[in-house]
Coordinates of C-alpha atoms and ligand atoms in Angstrom, one line a residue:
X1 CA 92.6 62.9 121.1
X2 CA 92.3 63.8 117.8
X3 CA 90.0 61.5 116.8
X4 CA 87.7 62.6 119.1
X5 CA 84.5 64.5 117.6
X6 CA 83.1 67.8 118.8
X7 CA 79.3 65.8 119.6
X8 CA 81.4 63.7 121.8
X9 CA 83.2 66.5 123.4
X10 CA 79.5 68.3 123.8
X11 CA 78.4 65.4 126.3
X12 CA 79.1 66.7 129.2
X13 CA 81.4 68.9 130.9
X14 CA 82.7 65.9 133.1
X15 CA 83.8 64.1 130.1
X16 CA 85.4 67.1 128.2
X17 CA 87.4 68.2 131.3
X18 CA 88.8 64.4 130.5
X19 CA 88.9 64.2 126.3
X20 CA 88.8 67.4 125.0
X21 CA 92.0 69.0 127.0
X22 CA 92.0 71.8 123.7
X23 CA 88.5 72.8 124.9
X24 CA 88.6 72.8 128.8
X25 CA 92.0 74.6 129.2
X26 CA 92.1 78.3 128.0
X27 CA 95.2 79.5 126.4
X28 CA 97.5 81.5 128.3
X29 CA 98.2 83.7 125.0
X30 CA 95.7 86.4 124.4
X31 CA 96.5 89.5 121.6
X32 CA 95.2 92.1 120.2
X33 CA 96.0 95.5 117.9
X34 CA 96.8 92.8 114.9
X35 CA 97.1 94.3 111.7
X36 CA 99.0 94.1 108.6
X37 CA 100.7 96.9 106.3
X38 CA 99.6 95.8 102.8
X39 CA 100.9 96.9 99.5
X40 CA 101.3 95.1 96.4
X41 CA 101.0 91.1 96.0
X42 CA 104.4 90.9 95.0
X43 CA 105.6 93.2 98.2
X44 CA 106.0 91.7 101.4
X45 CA 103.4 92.7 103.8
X46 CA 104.4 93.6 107.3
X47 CA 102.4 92.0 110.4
X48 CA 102.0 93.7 113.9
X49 CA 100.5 92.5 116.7
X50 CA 100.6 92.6 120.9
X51 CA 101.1 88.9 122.2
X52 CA 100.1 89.4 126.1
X53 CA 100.9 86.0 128.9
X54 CA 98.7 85.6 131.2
X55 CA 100.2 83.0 132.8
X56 CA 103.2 82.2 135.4
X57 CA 105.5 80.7 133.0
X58 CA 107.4 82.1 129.7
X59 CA 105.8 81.0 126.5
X60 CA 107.6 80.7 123.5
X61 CA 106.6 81.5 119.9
X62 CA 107.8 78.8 117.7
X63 CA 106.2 80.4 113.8
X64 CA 103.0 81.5 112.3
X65 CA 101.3 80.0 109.6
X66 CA 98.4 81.7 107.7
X67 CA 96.8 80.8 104.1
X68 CA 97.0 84.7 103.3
X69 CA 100.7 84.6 102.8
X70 CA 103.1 82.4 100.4
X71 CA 105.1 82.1 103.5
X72 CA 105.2 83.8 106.6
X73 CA 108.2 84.5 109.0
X74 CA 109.0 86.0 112.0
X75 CA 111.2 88.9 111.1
X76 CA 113.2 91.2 112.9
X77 CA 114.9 95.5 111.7
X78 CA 117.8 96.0 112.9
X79 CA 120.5 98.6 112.3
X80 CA 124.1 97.0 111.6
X81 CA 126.8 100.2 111.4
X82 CA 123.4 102.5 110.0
X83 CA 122.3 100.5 107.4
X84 CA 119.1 99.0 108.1
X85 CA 118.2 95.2 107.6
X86 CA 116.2 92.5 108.7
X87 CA 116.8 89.0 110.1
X88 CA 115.2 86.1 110.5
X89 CA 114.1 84.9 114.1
X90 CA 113.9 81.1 114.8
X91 CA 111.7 82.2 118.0
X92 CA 110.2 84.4 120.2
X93 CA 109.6 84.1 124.1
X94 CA 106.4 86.1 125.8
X95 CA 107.4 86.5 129.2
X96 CA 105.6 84.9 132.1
X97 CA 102.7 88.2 133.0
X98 CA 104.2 89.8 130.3
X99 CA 103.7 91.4 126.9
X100 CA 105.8 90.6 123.4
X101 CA 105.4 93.1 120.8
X102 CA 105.9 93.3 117.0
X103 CA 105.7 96.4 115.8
X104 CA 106.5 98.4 112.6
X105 CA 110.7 98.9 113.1
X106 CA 111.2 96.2 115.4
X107 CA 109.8 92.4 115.5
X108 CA 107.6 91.4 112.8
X109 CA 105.6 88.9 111.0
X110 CA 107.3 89.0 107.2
X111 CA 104.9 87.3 104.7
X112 CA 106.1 87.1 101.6
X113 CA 103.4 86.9 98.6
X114 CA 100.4 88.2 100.6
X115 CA 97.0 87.5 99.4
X116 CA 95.0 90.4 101.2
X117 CA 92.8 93.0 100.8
X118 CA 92.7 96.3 102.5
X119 CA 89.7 96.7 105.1
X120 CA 89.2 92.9 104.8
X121 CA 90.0 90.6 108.4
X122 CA 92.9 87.3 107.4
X123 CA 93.5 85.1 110.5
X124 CA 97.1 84.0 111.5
X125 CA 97.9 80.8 113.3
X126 CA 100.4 81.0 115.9
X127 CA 102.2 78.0 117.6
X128 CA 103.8 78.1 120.5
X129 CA 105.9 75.5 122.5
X130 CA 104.3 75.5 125.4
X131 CA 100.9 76.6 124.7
X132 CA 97.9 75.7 122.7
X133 CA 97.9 77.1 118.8
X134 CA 96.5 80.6 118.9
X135 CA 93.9 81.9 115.5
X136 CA 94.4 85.5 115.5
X137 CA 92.4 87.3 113.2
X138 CA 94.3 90.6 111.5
X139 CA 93.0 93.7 110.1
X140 CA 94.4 94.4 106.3
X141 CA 95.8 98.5 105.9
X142 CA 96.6 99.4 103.1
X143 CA 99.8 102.4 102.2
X144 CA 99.2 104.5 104.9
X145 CA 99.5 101.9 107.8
X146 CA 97.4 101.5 111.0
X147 CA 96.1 105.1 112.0
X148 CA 98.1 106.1 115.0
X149 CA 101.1 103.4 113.7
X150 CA 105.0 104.0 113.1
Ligands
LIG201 CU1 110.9 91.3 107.3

C-alpha cells in the first residue's frame, strides 16, 4: 500500500475505501492539552499530554518518536521508600472509551536533548499497536510550565 500515491488515492472514494485504508479509517486515538516543560537544550524536557479511545477495544502505546528530541521515551515518577525517581515504560494501554494521561508527576514523555523553543508548536509521532500512527502537535512552555499545570 505504500506505494500507492496520494493522486491515486484522490480518484474516487470507491477506490480509496479499497487502497488507501490509512485515509478511509479514522484513528480511534484522538488528544489534546499536549505540551512540553522546556528548559535548557542539555535538560530533558518533560511532555504531557491526554490520549482519549474512542473506540471499543484497548489500544496500546508502543513509543513516540519526534525530530525535536535526541531521543524520546515514555517515562514514568515514582516514589520508591520517599525518594523520587523515574522509570522507563516499555508501553502504555488507553483503555477501550477511556482516557490515558501523562501528566507532570506521573506518566511522561522524557526527551532527552530537546530542540525547542518556548511558544513555538513541535509535533510528536505516536505508534500504537493496534492503531494507526498518531502526529500530535505540542505547545513548547518554557520554566514556569503550562498555566494551570502541576
Ligand atoms: Cu523522565
Amino acid at each position: 500500500m505504500r506505494g500507492i500515491g496520494l493522486a491515486t488515492c484522490l480518484i474516487g472514494v470507491s477506490l480509496m475505501a479499497t487502497l488507501c485504508p490509512a485515509a478511509a479509517e479514522s484513528n480511534p486515538i484522538t488528544a489534546n492539552s499536549a505540551w512540553f516543560r522546556y528548559l535548557l537544550p542539555q535538560i530533558p524536557a518533560g511532555g504531557f499530554v491526554t490520549l482519549h479511545n474512542t473506540s471499543a477495544t484497548d489500544i496500546v502505546l508502543n513509543g513516540v518518536q519526534t525530530a525535536a528530541c535526541g531521543m524520546a521515551m515514555l517515562h514514568r515518577s515514582v516514589t520508591r521508600s520517599g525518594v523520587d525517581r523515574m522509570v522507563m515504560v516499555n508501553h502504555v494501554t488507553i483503555p477501550a472509551h477511556g482516557v490515558f494521561r501523562f501528566s507532570p508527576g506521573g506518566f511522561h514523555i522524557m526527551c532527552m536533548q530537546p530542540k525547542m523553543t518556548p511558544g513555538t508548536n513541535v509535533t510528536v509521532s505516536f505508534s500504537f499497536r493496534n492503531a494507526p500512527d498518531l502526529a500530535i502537535p505540542f505547545k513548547v512552555y518554557g520554566a514556569d510550565g503550562k498555566p494551570g499545570a502541576k
